[in-house]
mmCIF file of C-alpha atoms in Angstrom:
data_model
loop_
_atom_site.group_PDB
_atom_site.id
_atom_site.type_symbol
_atom_site.label_atom_id
_atom_site.label_comp_id
_atom_site.label_asym_id
_atom_site.label_seq_id
_atom_site.Cartn_x
_atom_site.Cartn_y
_atom_site.Cartn_z
ATOM 1 C CA GLY A 1 106.712 89.405 106.889
ATOM 2 C CA ILE A 2 104.585 91.337 104.959
ATOM 3 C CA PHE A 3 101.518 90.415 107.075
ATOM 4 C CA PHE A 4 98.366 91.812 104.880
ATOM 5 C CA LEU A 5 100.608 90.575 101.727
ATOM 6 C CA ASP A 6 100.777 87.092 103.686
ATOM 7 C CA HIS A 7 96.087 87.207 104.017
ATOM 8 C CA MET A 8 96.410 88.612 100.368
ATOM 9 C CA LEU A 9 97.874 85.183 99.409
ATOM 10 C CA GLU A 10 96.336 82.963 102.166
ATOM 11 C CA SER A 11 92.739 84.185 100.135
ATOM 12 C CA LEU A 12 94.358 84.037 96.821
ATOM 13 C CA ALA A 13 95.140 80.203 98.226
ATOM 14 C CA LYS A 14 91.357 79.582 99.304
ATOM 15 C CA HIS A 15 89.257 81.001 97.152
ATOM 16 C CA GLY A 16 91.225 80.152 93.701
ATOM 17 C CA LEU A 17 91.562 76.153 95.303
ATOM 18 C CA PHE A 18 95.645 76.407 94.642
ATOM 19 C CA ASP A 19 98.375 75.317 96.811
ATOM 20 C CA ILE A 20 100.906 77.822 97.466
ATOM 21 C CA THR A 21 103.440 78.079 99.732
ATOM 22 C CA VAL A 22 106.206 81.398 99.721
ATOM 23 C CA LYS A 23 109.049 81.534 101.581
ATOM 24 C CA ALA A 24 110.502 85.441 101.264
ATOM 25 C CA LYS A 25 113.052 87.208 102.922
ATOM 26 C CA GLY A 26 113.508 90.659 101.857
ATOM 27 C CA ASP A 27 115.042 94.340 102.894
ATOM 28 C CA LEU A 28 111.703 95.390 104.792
ATOM 29 C CA HIS A 29 113.926 97.432 107.619
ATOM 30 C CA ILE A 30 113.550 99.850 104.370
ATOM 31 C CA ASP A 31 110.022 99.098 102.694
ATOM 32 C CA ASN A 32 107.596 96.703 101.530
ATOM 33 C CA HIS A 33 108.468 96.972 97.614
ATOM 34 C CA HIS A 34 111.014 94.805 96.110
ATOM 35 C CA THR A 35 109.496 91.661 98.878
ATOM 36 C CA ASN A 36 105.929 92.779 97.376
ATOM 37 C CA GLU A 37 107.312 92.642 94.219
ATOM 38 C CA ASP A 38 109.941 89.958 94.249
ATOM 39 C CA VAL A 39 107.019 87.520 95.508
ATOM 40 C CA GLY A 40 105.032 89.013 92.190
ATOM 41 C CA ILE A 41 107.914 87.932 90.040
ATOM 42 C CA ALA A 42 107.777 84.604 91.700
ATOM 43 C CA LEU A 43 104.415 83.245 91.837
ATOM 44 C CA GLY A 44 103.981 84.519 88.370
ATOM 45 C CA GLU A 45 106.869 82.171 87.394
ATOM 46 C CA ALA A 46 105.863 79.408 89.872
ATOM 47 C CA PHE A 47 102.054 79.862 87.906
ATOM 48 C CA ARG A 48 103.639 79.737 84.723
ATOM 49 C CA ALA A 49 106.114 76.951 85.045
ATOM 50 C CA ALA A 50 103.030 74.991 86.378
ATOM 51 C CA LEU A 51 100.511 75.897 83.557
ATOM 52 C CA MET A 52 103.597 74.326 80.831
ATOM 53 C CA ASP A 53 101.663 74.804 77.414
ATOM 54 C CA LYS A 54 98.635 75.723 78.739
ATOM 55 C CA LYS A 55 96.682 72.977 76.410
ATOM 56 C CA GLY A 56 93.226 72.168 77.368
ATOM 57 C CA ILE A 57 92.442 75.313 79.515
ATOM 58 C CA ARG A 58 89.828 77.603 79.411
ATOM 59 C CA ARG A 59 92.498 80.482 79.161
ATOM 60 C CA PHE A 60 89.985 83.676 79.490
ATOM 61 C CA GLY A 61 88.477 84.425 83.324
ATOM 62 C CA ASP A 62 86.071 87.024 84.887
ATOM 63 C CA PHE A 63 84.737 87.830 88.102
ATOM 64 C CA ARG A 64 83.731 90.633 90.500
ATOM 65 C CA ALA A 65 83.461 89.876 94.458
ATOM 66 C CA PRO A 66 81.555 92.266 97.148
ATOM 67 C CA LEU A 67 83.250 92.487 100.355
ATOM 68 C CA ASP A 68 81.308 93.285 103.063
ATOM 69 C CA GLU A 69 79.449 96.139 104.540
ATOM 70 C CA ALA A 70 81.022 98.486 101.852
ATOM 71 C CA LEU A 71 80.234 96.604 98.938
ATOM 72 C CA ALA A 72 83.795 97.047 98.110
ATOM 73 C CA GLN A 73 83.855 95.576 94.420
ATOM 74 C CA ALA A 74 86.675 95.053 92.356
ATOM 75 C CA ARG A 75 86.207 93.099 89.011
ATOM 76 C CA VAL A 76 89.069 91.071 87.562
ATOM 77 C CA SER A 77 89.324 90.230 83.333
ATOM 78 C CA LEU A 78 91.998 87.886 82.451
ATOM 79 C CA ASP A 79 93.686 86.284 79.587
ATOM 80 C CA LEU A 80 96.623 83.826 79.948
ATOM 81 C CA SER A 81 97.958 84.881 76.455
ATOM 82 C CA GLY A 82 101.177 84.289 77.520
ATOM 83 C CA ARG A 83 101.773 88.360 77.542
ATOM 84 C CA GLY A 84 102.218 89.649 80.139
ATOM 85 C CA ALA A 85 100.283 92.842 80.980
ATOM 86 C CA PHE A 86 98.367 95.025 83.558
ATOM 87 C CA TYR A 87 96.026 97.622 83.763
ATOM 88 C CA MET A 88 93.677 98.991 86.995
ATOM 89 C CA HIS A 89 91.083 101.266 86.317
ATOM 90 C CA THR A 90 89.492 103.034 89.523
ATOM 91 C CA ASN A 91 89.020 105.909 91.123
ATOM 92 C CA ALA A 92 89.712 104.691 94.748
ATOM 93 C CA LYS A 93 92.117 106.687 96.911
ATOM 94 C CA THR A 94 95.249 105.309 97.548
ATOM 95 C CA LYS A 95 95.406 105.037 101.795
ATOM 96 C CA TRP A 96 97.158 103.003 104.009
ATOM 97 C CA VAL A 97 95.627 100.330 105.027
ATOM 98 C CA ASP A 98 95.614 100.998 108.841
ATOM 99 C CA HIS A 99 95.215 97.910 111.297
ATOM 100 C CA PRO A 100 97.542 96.959 114.094
ATOM 101 C CA ALA A 101 97.289 93.042 112.947
ATOM 102 C CA MET A 102 97.998 93.513 109.051
ATOM 103 C CA ARG A 103 101.456 95.946 109.664
ATOM 104 C CA ALA A 104 104.431 94.249 109.735
ATOM 105 C CA LYS A 105 106.576 95.015 112.847
ATOM 106 C CA VAL A 106 109.678 96.211 111.043
ATOM 107 C CA ASN A 107 107.633 98.798 108.753
ATOM 108 C CA LYS A 108 105.085 100.905 110.026
ATOM 109 C CA ARG A 109 103.535 101.799 107.280
ATOM 110 C CA GLY A 110 100.967 99.641 106.006
ATOM 111 C CA TYR A 111 100.064 97.909 102.645
ATOM 112 C CA THR A 112 98.512 100.770 99.916
ATOM 113 C CA LEU A 113 96.486 100.026 96.611
ATOM 114 C CA ALA A 114 99.666 100.658 94.726
ATOM 115 C CA ASP A 115 101.425 98.406 96.803
ATOM 116 C CA ALA A 116 98.449 95.842 95.746
ATOM 117 C CA LYS A 117 99.051 97.313 92.020
ATOM 118 C CA HIS A 118 102.595 96.961 91.847
ATOM 119 C CA PHE A 119 102.579 93.190 93.087
ATOM 120 C CA MET A 120 99.757 92.433 90.461
ATOM 121 C CA GLU A 121 101.710 94.102 88.118
ATOM 122 C CA SER A 122 104.602 91.695 88.781
ATOM 123 C CA PHE A 123 102.693 88.843 88.978
ATOM 124 C CA ALA A 124 100.873 88.899 85.459
ATOM 125 C CA THR A 125 104.094 90.141 84.114
ATOM 126 C CA HIS A 126 106.033 87.050 84.625
ATOM 127 C CA MET A 127 103.002 84.617 84.362
ATOM 128 C CA GLY A 128 102.451 85.942 81.282
ATOM 129 C CA MET A 129 98.592 86.829 81.793
ATOM 130 C CA THR A 130 96.671 90.180 80.600
ATOM 131 C CA LEU A 131 95.154 91.587 84.089
ATOM 132 C CA HIS A 132 92.346 94.100 84.016
ATOM 133 C CA VAL A 133 91.451 94.765 87.235
ATOM 134 C CA ASP A 134 88.581 97.792 87.405
ATOM 135 C CA PHE A 135 87.567 99.021 90.992
ATOM 136 C CA ILE A 136 84.024 99.462 91.060
ATOM 137 C CA SER A 137 83.376 100.850 94.482
ATOM 138 C CA GLY A 138 84.463 100.876 97.983
ATOM 139 C CA GLU A 139 85.925 103.148 100.339
ATOM 140 C CA GLN A 140 87.679 100.524 102.738
ATOM 141 C CA PRO A 141 91.289 99.896 101.008
ATOM 142 C CA HIS A 142 91.688 96.840 103.643
ATOM 143 C CA HIS A 143 88.322 95.409 101.188
ATOM 144 C CA VAL A 144 89.153 96.562 97.942
ATOM 145 C CA ILE A 145 92.273 94.664 98.273
ATOM 146 C CA GLU A 146 91.177 91.888 99.446
ATOM 147 C CA ALA A 147 88.198 91.846 97.008
ATOM 148 C CA THR A 148 90.311 92.236 93.825
ATOM 149 C CA PHE A 149 92.866 89.373 94.866
ATOM 150 C CA LYS A 150 89.213 87.251 96.151
ATOM 151 C CA SER A 151 88.021 88.304 92.855
ATOM 152 C CA LEU A 152 91.658 87.250 91.140
ATOM 153 C CA ALA A 153 91.607 83.804 92.717
ATOM 154 C CA LYS A 154 87.946 83.049 91.490
ATOM 155 C CA ALA A 155 88.928 84.380 87.763
ATOM 156 C CA LEU A 156 92.363 82.357 87.836
ATOM 157 C CA ASP A 157 90.930 79.321 89.060
ATOM 158 C CA TRP A 158 88.626 79.474 85.972
ATOM 159 C CA ALA A 159 90.912 80.280 83.272
ATOM 160 C CA THR A 160 93.381 77.629 84.862
ATOM 161 C CA GLY A 161 90.701 75.118 84.548
ATOM 162 C CA LEU A 162 90.046 72.143 81.831
ATOM 163 C CA ASP A 163 87.603 72.385 79.561
ATOM 164 C CA THR A 164 87.111 68.658 78.639
ATOM 165 C CA ARG A 165 85.832 69.934 75.137
ATOM 166 C CA ALA A 166 89.171 71.330 74.378
ATOM 167 C CA ARG A 167 91.246 69.087 71.685
ATOM 168 C CA GLY A 168 94.779 69.523 72.078
#
């Protein structure tokens, strides 16, 4: 029901090569906040369970993705340490992502950088991941958020991959 978040989760799945199915029902007649948060929590818990004891994975990941003409860039650095924490470093302005196709029908407001921050914080905390997001450049909120999710996807793909040299 949060169309832009749906789009970001599809991007996370596609670029991270993860099989993700999310079904959520929330109080969207009020706002996006709780549904956005609950999806982050549930997805974080699902990733944590899927990684089990994390034996043999690379654990660390770092990626920077540009997006379109705005050169919106976000760098994501993460550690699957078991200690959930989220840090955002940015000077980007919080604005509504104001595209009619991206708005939930029951919520006339769009999806903001603050919403993306809260999703990532919930996801990282419940996954047990230390996550740093640096917004390097970009003015278009859609591009900044999407570049962040793509960077997260690629960094997670790397960090969750098996290192064949690892023992134990």
